[in-house]
Amino acid sequence: AGCNRASGDCGLNTAGGNTLTIVGENFGIESPEVWIEDKQVEEIYQISDWTHALVYFVLPQGSGTDLLLEIRLGEIRASTSFSYDPPVVTYVTPNQPDANGAVLQINGFNFGQTIDDAGTVNVFVGDQRCMPVVIGDTTASIWQESDGTPYLWCSTQRTTVGPAELLINVAFQNISYADTANKVDFTCADSYYGQRAHTTYLTDYGGCYEPCSENNRDCLPTIQSNGAIINCSIITSQDEYCVACPVGSKCSTHASTVYPVEPISVSGYYRIDLDDTDEDVVCLPDREHRDVYCYDFVPCSPERACTGNNTCAEGYTGLKCTKCCTASERNNDDCEKDNGDQLLYYRLHGECV
């Protein structure tokens, strides 16, 4: 009665094996019997000792709550109820799974020692059911065991990045962990990007203060004593799904808490931000909450004109790094002098403008 059941360790674990003490009176001088849910406890778990007021027996493996426990002495019976300890999750592997889907192994105890002890097993991660793992034509049970140690095994569905609530129903009991418990924290795999909803105060120096409050969502500027102007900036308005980095780009899998992660051009490519009227550009429904979600990554010509992240090599400038050849770049092999204007040069394959 004095045990905190939330700890999951009150000596009533589903594996059994602990010696329990029943306190009462008039247990007699002959060995009484212990029954659980109208089933006599097996001999190996039977009473190890007793007195007029105490009965000691070993708890068998099992599961459930509010189970009927009886002491029988001939035709005389005395009853009470008890519950096995609730399930406990110690850790999840992987702890930072792919938000586009991953197989989780949920480790802990009090999951029941057999599939019958486990009962109906359900796992929810966030607001979605974690599904049974399918191997070929076989659908595996969520409840598994390895060398006598039970664990749960399931496949997540596509979800947004960030920590998620974990709720499981196993061994006829429920247990839940808030997202703040960090049992599961979804991330993007390599070559994908996405980040959690985030708001922050940004200064004109690029500094970051405390998160925005609801009263500051209008983003009115505040002038600080040091002259810095603070605005409440919404980095992303919602938790994001992971989307693939387009061809010609790269993107970080680790979302910044100050600036939104965006795909940037790699060497030899240039990123052009466009509206959604061009069928050839990349318009992502999962990024419509961002200011820019339509873009195109185009090859540069020549390839070496673009060094990555929309940066032009020396001697090149402008959109797609197609412009070149001011008077300071006369040594550029791709340019020829215009005899009519000493400050204007020509690309070998086209005019500089």
GROMACS .gro file of C-alpha atoms in nm:
model
  353
    1ALA     CA    1   0.000   0.000   0.000
    2GLY     CA    2   0.295   0.233   0.065
    3CYS     CA    3   0.455   0.172  -0.275
    4ASN     CA    4   0.446   0.422  -0.560
    5ARG     CA    5   0.302   0.215  -0.846
    6ALA     CA    6   0.420   0.473  -1.098
    7SER     CA    7   0.772   0.345  -1.036
    8GLY     CA    8   0.666   0.007  -1.175
    9ASP     CA    9   0.861  -0.170  -0.902
   10CYS     CA   10   0.645  -0.258  -0.605
   11GLY     CA   11   0.759  -0.619  -0.589
   12LEU     CA   12   0.465  -0.732  -0.800
   13ASN     CA   13   0.644  -0.751  -1.135
   14THR     CA   14   0.495  -0.963  -1.411
   15ALA     CA   15   0.797  -1.195  -1.408
   16GLY     CA   16   0.699  -1.308  -1.057
   17GLY     CA   17   0.942  -1.460  -0.811
   18ASN     CA   18   0.911  -1.218  -0.519
   19THR     CA   19   0.791  -1.336  -0.180
   20LEU     CA   20   0.469  -1.165  -0.072
   21THR     CA   21   0.328  -1.135   0.276
   22ILE     CA   22  -0.045  -1.150   0.346
   23VAL     CA   23  -0.143  -0.999   0.679
   24GLY     CA   24  -0.461  -1.114   0.853
   25GLU     CA   25  -0.571  -1.339   1.135
   26ASN     CA   26  -0.696  -1.689   1.210
   27PHE     CA   27  -0.490  -1.851   0.934
   28GLY     CA   28  -0.484  -2.165   1.148
   29ILE     CA   29  -0.219  -2.425   1.209
   30GLU     CA   30  -0.258  -2.621   0.886
   31SER     CA   31  -0.106  -2.502   0.559
   32PRO     CA   32  -0.355  -2.273   0.382
   33GLU     CA   33  -0.384  -2.251   0.003
   34VAL     CA   34  -0.336  -1.943  -0.217
   35TRP     CA   35  -0.568  -1.892  -0.512
   36ILE     CA   36  -0.552  -1.617  -0.777
   37GLU     CA   37  -0.859  -1.559  -0.993
   38ASP     CA   38  -1.008  -1.895  -0.882
   39LYS     CA   39  -0.693  -2.080  -0.986
   40GLN     CA   40  -0.473  -2.240  -0.725
   41VAL     CA   41  -0.115  -2.115  -0.726
   42GLU     CA   42   0.119  -2.386  -0.850
   43GLU     CA   43   0.302  -2.587  -0.590
   44ILE     CA   44   0.638  -2.425  -0.664
   45TYR     CA   45   0.485  -2.089  -0.569
   46GLN     CA   46   0.287  -2.218  -0.275
   47ILE     CA   47   0.313  -2.094   0.080
   48SER     CA   48   0.667  -2.099   0.213
   49ASP     CA   49   0.567  -2.015   0.570
   50TRP     CA   50   0.272  -1.895   0.774
   51THR     CA   51   0.164  -1.796   1.121
   52HIS     CA   52  -0.167  -1.719   1.284
   53ALA     CA   53  -0.152  -1.368   1.132
   54LEU     CA   54   0.088  -1.395   0.836
   55VAL     CA   55   0.110  -1.597   0.515
   56TYR     CA   56   0.419  -1.593   0.292
   57PHE     CA   57   0.411  -1.712  -0.069
   58VAL     CA   58   0.602  -1.658  -0.394
   59LEU     CA   59   0.422  -1.452  -0.658
   60PRO     CA   60   0.385  -1.642  -0.988
   61GLN     CA   61   0.436  -1.471  -1.323
   62GLY     CA   62   0.125  -1.306  -1.461
   63SER     CA   63  -0.034  -0.971  -1.541
   64GLY     CA   64  -0.342  -0.764  -1.479
   65THR     CA   65  -0.510  -0.540  -1.224
   66ASP     CA   66  -0.757  -0.592  -0.940
   67LEU     CA   67  -0.703  -0.967  -0.938
   68LEU     CA   68  -0.888  -1.176  -0.680
   69LEU     CA   69  -0.650  -1.324  -0.422
   70GLU     CA   70  -0.789  -1.583  -0.181
   71ILE     CA   71  -0.654  -1.770   0.120
   72ARG     CA   72  -0.837  -2.099   0.157
   73LEU     CA   73  -0.826  -2.315   0.462
   74GLY     CA   74  -1.067  -2.602   0.412
   75GLU     CA   75  -1.406  -2.443   0.349
   76ILE     CA   76  -1.299  -2.115   0.501
   77ARG     CA   77  -1.198  -1.839   0.260
   78ALA     CA   78  -1.061  -1.489   0.299
   79SER     CA   79  -1.008  -1.265  -0.003
   80THR     CA   80  -0.847  -0.943  -0.114
   81SER     CA   81  -0.729  -0.803  -0.447
   82PHE     CA   82  -0.396  -0.700  -0.593
   83SER     CA   83  -0.247  -0.569  -0.918
   84TYR     CA   84   0.074  -0.657  -1.092
   85ASP     CA   85   0.313  -0.369  -1.142
   86PRO     CA   86   0.243  -0.153  -1.449
   87PRO     CA   87   0.472  -0.168  -1.752
   88VAL     CA   88   0.778   0.056  -1.755
   89VAL     CA   89   0.976   0.175  -2.057
   90THR     CA   90   1.345   0.216  -1.983
   91TYR     CA   91   1.468   0.314  -2.329
   92VAL     CA   92   1.377   0.300  -2.697
   93THR     CA   93   1.611   0.197  -2.979
   94PRO     CA   94   1.669   0.404  -3.184
   95ASN     CA   95   1.598   0.702  -2.959
   96GLN     CA   96   1.608   0.938  -3.260
   97PRO     CA   97   1.429   0.746  -3.535
   98ASP     CA   98   1.367   0.859  -3.891
   99ALA     CA   99   1.048   1.067  -3.902
  100ASN     CA  100   0.963   0.909  -4.239
  101GLY     CA  101   0.931   0.569  -4.071
  102ALA     CA  102   1.145   0.344  -3.854
  103VAL     CA  103   1.135   0.017  -3.661
  104LEU     CA  104   1.143   0.072  -3.284
  105GLN     CA  105   1.250  -0.168  -3.011
  106ILE     CA  106   1.088  -0.062  -2.684
  107ASN     CA  107   1.274  -0.199  -2.385
  108GLY     CA  108   1.156  -0.216  -2.027
  109PHE     CA  109   0.989  -0.452  -1.784
  110ASN     CA  110   0.646  -0.569  -1.670
  111PHE     CA  111   0.546  -0.642  -2.028
  112GLY     CA  112   0.431  -0.992  -1.927
  113GLN     CA  113   0.647  -1.303  -1.958
  114THR     CA  114   0.437  -1.473  -2.227
  115ILE     CA  115   0.219  -1.359  -2.514
  116ASP     CA  116  -0.082  -1.456  -2.300
  117ASP     CA  117   0.046  -1.239  -2.015
  118ALA     CA  118   0.091  -0.953  -2.262
  119GLY     CA  119  -0.271  -0.960  -2.372
  120THR     CA  120  -0.370  -0.717  -2.647
  121VAL     CA  121  -0.065  -0.503  -2.723
  122ASN     CA  122  -0.099  -0.152  -2.867
  123VAL     CA  123   0.169   0.114  -2.908
  124PHE     CA  124   0.106   0.476  -3.003
  125VAL     CA  125   0.384   0.721  -3.088
  126GLY     CA  126   0.249   1.073  -3.099
  127ASP     CA  127  -0.104   1.046  -3.235
  128GLN     CA  128  -0.032   0.748  -3.459
  129ARG     CA  129  -0.039   0.375  -3.401
  130CYS     CA  130   0.297   0.199  -3.418
  131MET     CA  131   0.227  -0.088  -3.655
  132PRO     CA  132   0.343  -0.452  -3.647
  133VAL     CA  133   0.663  -0.516  -3.839
  134VAL     CA  134   0.609  -0.698  -4.169
  135ILE     CA  135   0.886  -0.929  -4.289
  136GLY     CA  136   0.810  -1.070  -4.631
  137ASP     CA  137   0.468  -1.231  -4.606
  138THR     CA  138   0.483  -1.251  -4.226
  139THR     CA  139   0.341  -0.996  -3.984
  140ALA     CA  140   0.533  -1.017  -3.657
  141SER     CA  141   0.380  -0.975  -3.314
  142ILE     CA  142   0.452  -0.643  -3.142
  143TRP     CA  143   0.530  -0.840  -2.824
  144GLN     CA  144   0.864  -1.018  -2.857
  145GLU     CA  145   1.115  -1.181  -2.624
  146SER     CA  146   1.486  -1.249  -2.641
  147ASP     CA  147   1.653  -1.490  -2.398
  148GLY     CA  148   1.351  -1.462  -2.170
  149THR     CA  149   1.346  -1.081  -2.175
  150PRO     CA  150   1.027  -0.936  -2.328
  151TYR     CA  151   1.033  -0.622  -2.544
  152LEU     CA  152   0.801  -0.447  -2.788
  153TRP     CA  153   0.879  -0.418  -3.159
  154CYS     CA  154   0.685  -0.201  -3.403
  155SER     CA  155   0.708   0.018  -3.711
  156THR     CA  156   0.629   0.390  -3.699
  157GLN     CA  157   0.438   0.576  -3.968
  158ARG     CA  158   0.549   0.900  -4.132
  159THR     CA  159   0.530   1.183  -3.883
  160THR     CA  160   0.677   1.524  -3.804
  161VAL     CA  161   1.014   1.586  -3.645
  162GLY     CA  162   1.069   1.637  -3.273
  163PRO     CA  163   0.990   1.456  -2.946
  164ALA     CA  164   0.672   1.250  -2.941
  165GLU     CA  165   0.446   1.113  -2.670
  166LEU     CA  166   0.473   0.737  -2.617
  167LEU     CA  167   0.170   0.537  -2.503
  168ILE     CA  168   0.155   0.160  -2.472
  169ASN     CA  169  -0.106  -0.090  -2.367
  170VAL     CA  170   0.049  -0.419  -2.259
  171ALA     CA  171   0.001  -0.672  -1.981
  172PHE     CA  172  -0.356  -0.540  -1.945
  173GLN     CA  173  -0.236  -0.199  -1.831
  174ASN     CA  174  -0.158   0.138  -1.991
  175ILE     CA  175   0.150   0.353  -1.952
  176SER     CA  176   0.225   0.684  -2.120
  177TYR     CA  177   0.523   0.916  -2.140
  178ALA     CA  178   0.487   1.281  -2.240
  179ASP     CA  179   0.699   1.414  -2.525
  180THR     CA  180   0.904   1.598  -2.262
  181ALA     CA  181   1.029   1.259  -2.138
  182ASN     CA  182   1.231   1.234  -2.463
  183LYS     CA  183   1.173   0.862  -2.503
  184VAL     CA  184   1.137   0.917  -2.878
  185ASP     CA  185   1.270   1.220  -3.069
  186PHE     CA  186   1.210   1.204  -3.445
  187THR     CA  187   1.473   1.344  -3.683
  188CYS     CA  188   1.537   1.352  -4.057
  189ALA     CA  189   1.765   1.102  -4.225
  190ASP     CA  190   2.061   1.210  -4.436
  191SER     CA  191   1.960   1.397  -4.753
  192TYR     CA  192   1.628   1.500  -4.595
  193TYR     CA  193   1.541   1.810  -4.394
  194GLY     CA  194   1.273   1.944  -4.160
  195GLN     CA  195   1.249   2.110  -3.819
  196ARG     CA  196   1.015   2.177  -3.528
  197ALA     CA  197   0.789   2.479  -3.504
  198HIS     CA  198   0.988   2.754  -3.341
  199THR     CA  199   0.954   3.121  -3.254
  200THR     CA  200   1.223   3.339  -3.105
  201TYR     CA  201   1.329   3.696  -3.041
  202LEU     CA  202   1.599   3.800  -3.286
  203THR     CA  203   1.808   4.115  -3.260
  204ASP     CA  204   1.949   4.313  -3.547
  205TYR     CA  205   2.284   4.170  -3.434
  206GLY     CA  206   2.159   3.816  -3.496
  207GLY     CA  207   2.134   3.737  -3.125
  208CYS     CA  208   1.863   3.517  -2.982
  209TYR     CA  209   1.655   3.582  -2.672
  210GLU     CA  210   1.376   3.390  -2.501
  211PRO     CA  211   1.098   3.228  -2.706
  212CYS     CA  212   0.808   3.444  -2.819
  213SER     CA  213   0.498   3.465  -2.605
  214GLU     CA  214   0.144   3.467  -2.745
  215ASN     CA  215   0.123   3.842  -2.669
  216ASN     CA  216   0.415   3.913  -2.900
  217ARG     CA  217   0.303   3.727  -3.209
  218ASP     CA  218   0.229   4.061  -3.379
  219CYS     CA  219   0.607   4.100  -3.405
  220LEU     CA  220   0.613   4.465  -3.297
  221PRO     CA  221   0.974   4.583  -3.267
  222THR     CA  222   1.119   4.663  -2.925
  223ILE     CA  223   1.422   4.889  -2.890
  224GLN     CA  224   1.662   4.774  -2.617
  225SER     CA  225   1.884   4.998  -2.406
  226ASN     CA  226   2.182   4.897  -2.620
  227GLY     CA  227   2.002   5.009  -2.934
  228ALA     CA  228   1.929   4.662  -3.062
  229ILE     CA  229   1.588   4.607  -3.222
  230ILE     CA  230   1.413   4.287  -3.118
  231ASN     CA  231   1.140   4.126  -3.324
  232CYS     CA  232   0.932   3.820  -3.251
  233SER     CA  233   1.023   3.600  -3.545
  234ILE     CA  234   0.843   3.282  -3.644
  235ILE     CA  235   1.105   3.045  -3.777
  236THR     CA  236   0.858   2.775  -3.874
  237SER     CA  237   0.489   2.785  -3.787
  238GLN     CA  238   0.445   2.410  -3.745
  239ASP     CA  239   0.637   2.090  -3.685
  240GLU     CA  240   0.759   1.975  -4.023
  241TYR     CA  241   0.772   1.650  -4.215
  242CYS     CA  242   1.105   1.544  -4.359
  243VAL     CA  243   1.135   1.602  -4.732
  244ALA     CA  244   1.416   1.505  -4.966
  245CYS     CA  245   1.685   1.748  -5.071
  246PRO     CA  246   1.642   1.814  -5.445
  247VAL     CA  247   1.904   1.715  -5.700
  248GLY     CA  248   2.175   1.979  -5.703
  249SER     CA  249   2.132   2.064  -5.335
  250LYS     CA  250   2.236   1.961  -4.989
  251CYS     CA  251   2.066   2.024  -4.657
  252SER     CA  252   2.148   1.982  -4.292
  253THR     CA  253   1.970   1.712  -4.091
  254HIS     CA  254   2.018   1.919  -3.774
  255ALA     CA  255   1.761   2.198  -3.762
  256SER     CA  256   1.882   2.534  -3.639
  257THR     CA  257   1.685   2.693  -3.355
  258VAL     CA  258   1.736   3.040  -3.502
  259TYR     CA  259   1.716   3.008  -3.879
  260PRO     CA  260   1.510   2.761  -4.083
  261VAL     CA  261   1.697   2.482  -4.255
  262GLU     CA  262   1.672   2.516  -4.631
  263PRO     CA  263   1.833   2.316  -4.912
  264ILE     CA  264   2.129   2.504  -5.058
  265SER     CA  265   2.295   2.456  -5.393
  266VAL     CA  266   2.604   2.241  -5.423
  267SER     CA  267   2.903   2.323  -5.641
  268GLY     CA  268   2.799   2.343  -6.005
  269TYR     CA  269   2.435   2.435  -5.929
  270TYR     CA  270   2.242   2.753  -5.853
  271ARG     CA  271   1.918   2.782  -5.654
  272ILE     CA  272   1.642   3.001  -5.798
  273ASP     CA  273   1.342   3.085  -5.576
  274LEU     CA  274   1.019   3.103  -5.777
  275ASP     CA  275   0.644   3.114  -5.733
  276ASP     CA  276   0.426   2.811  -5.793
  277THR     CA  277   0.328   2.896  -6.152
  278ASP     CA  278   0.611   2.704  -6.317
  279GLU     CA  279   0.541   2.332  -6.348
  280ASP     CA  280   0.913   2.254  -6.361
  281VAL     CA  281   1.001   2.397  -6.020
  282VAL     CA  282   0.995   2.211  -5.690
  283CYS     CA  283   0.684   2.311  -5.492
  284LEU     CA  284   0.649   2.118  -5.168
  285PRO     CA  285   0.305   2.094  -5.002
  286ASP     CA  286   0.483   2.010  -4.675
  287ARG     CA  287   0.655   2.352  -4.690
  288GLU     CA  288   0.362   2.577  -4.782
  289HIS     CA  289   0.381   2.738  -4.437
  290ARG     CA  290   0.724   2.880  -4.528
  291ASP     CA  291   0.778   3.204  -4.718
  292VAL     CA  292   0.963   3.020  -4.995
  293TYR     CA  293   0.864   2.666  -5.090
  294CYS     CA  294   0.903   2.670  -5.469
  295TYR     CA  295   1.252   2.664  -5.613
  296ASP     CA  296   1.464   2.515  -5.886
  297PHE     CA  297   1.825   2.397  -5.878
  298VAL     CA  298   1.977   2.456  -6.220
  299PRO     CA  299   2.320   2.349  -6.350
  300CYS     CA  300   2.571   2.629  -6.397
  301SER     CA  301   2.755   2.684  -6.723
  302PRO     CA  302   3.043   2.654  -6.694
  303GLU     CA  303   3.010   2.427  -6.393
  304ARG     CA  304   3.302   2.589  -6.208
  305ALA     CA  305   3.126   2.929  -6.212
  306CYS     CA  306   2.918   2.818  -5.910
  307THR     CA  307   3.104   2.712  -5.597
  308GLY     CA  308   2.794   2.625  -5.391
  309ASN     CA  309   2.528   2.803  -5.182
  310ASN     CA  310   2.465   3.050  -5.469
  311THR     CA  311   2.823   3.175  -5.449
  312CYS     CA  312   3.000   3.260  -5.774
  313ALA     CA  313   3.361   3.183  -5.845
  314GLU     CA  314   3.601   3.470  -5.903
  315GLY     CA  315   3.525   3.633  -6.234
  316TYR     CA  316   3.154   3.544  -6.232
  317THR     CA  317   2.850   3.722  -6.093
  318GLY     CA  318   2.475   3.760  -6.130
  319LEU     CA  319   2.189   3.512  -6.150
  320LYS     CA  320   2.325   3.160  -6.210
  321CYS     CA  321   2.672   3.320  -6.213
  322THR     CA  322   2.634   3.386  -6.587
  323LYS     CA  323   2.774   3.740  -6.581
  324CYS     CA  324   3.145   3.803  -6.584
  325CYS     CA  325   3.437   4.014  -6.693
  326THR     CA  326   3.471   4.356  -6.539
  327ALA     CA  327   3.805   4.530  -6.575
  328SER     CA  328   3.925   4.365  -6.254
  329GLU     CA  329   3.880   4.016  -6.395
  330ARG     CA  330   4.080   4.035  -6.718
  331ASN     CA  331   4.271   3.719  -6.632
  332ASN     CA  332   3.957   3.506  -6.655
  333ASP     CA  333   4.020   3.253  -6.933
  334ASP     CA  334   3.651   3.245  -7.023
  335CYS     CA  335   3.643   3.613  -7.116
  336GLU     CA  336   3.774   3.816  -7.410
  337LYS     CA  337   3.829   4.189  -7.425
  338ASP     CA  338   3.580   4.413  -7.608
  339ASN     CA  339   3.787   4.642  -7.826
  340GLY     CA  340   3.508   4.897  -7.827
  341ASP     CA  341   3.494   4.930  -7.447
  342GLN     CA  342   3.793   4.862  -7.224
  343LEU     CA  343   3.559   4.784  -6.928
  344LEU     CA  344   3.342   4.533  -7.114
  345TYR     CA  345   3.444   4.176  -7.185
  346TYR     CA  346   3.279   3.888  -7.363
  347ARG     CA  347   3.230   3.532  -7.251
  348LEU     CA  348   3.367   3.293  -7.510
  349HIS     CA  349   3.015   3.150  -7.541
  350GLY     CA  350   2.814   3.468  -7.499
  351GLU     CA  351   2.812   3.839  -7.415
  352CYS     CA  352   2.852   3.967  -7.058
  353VAL     CA  353   2.579   4.213  -6.966
   0.00000   0.00000   0.00000
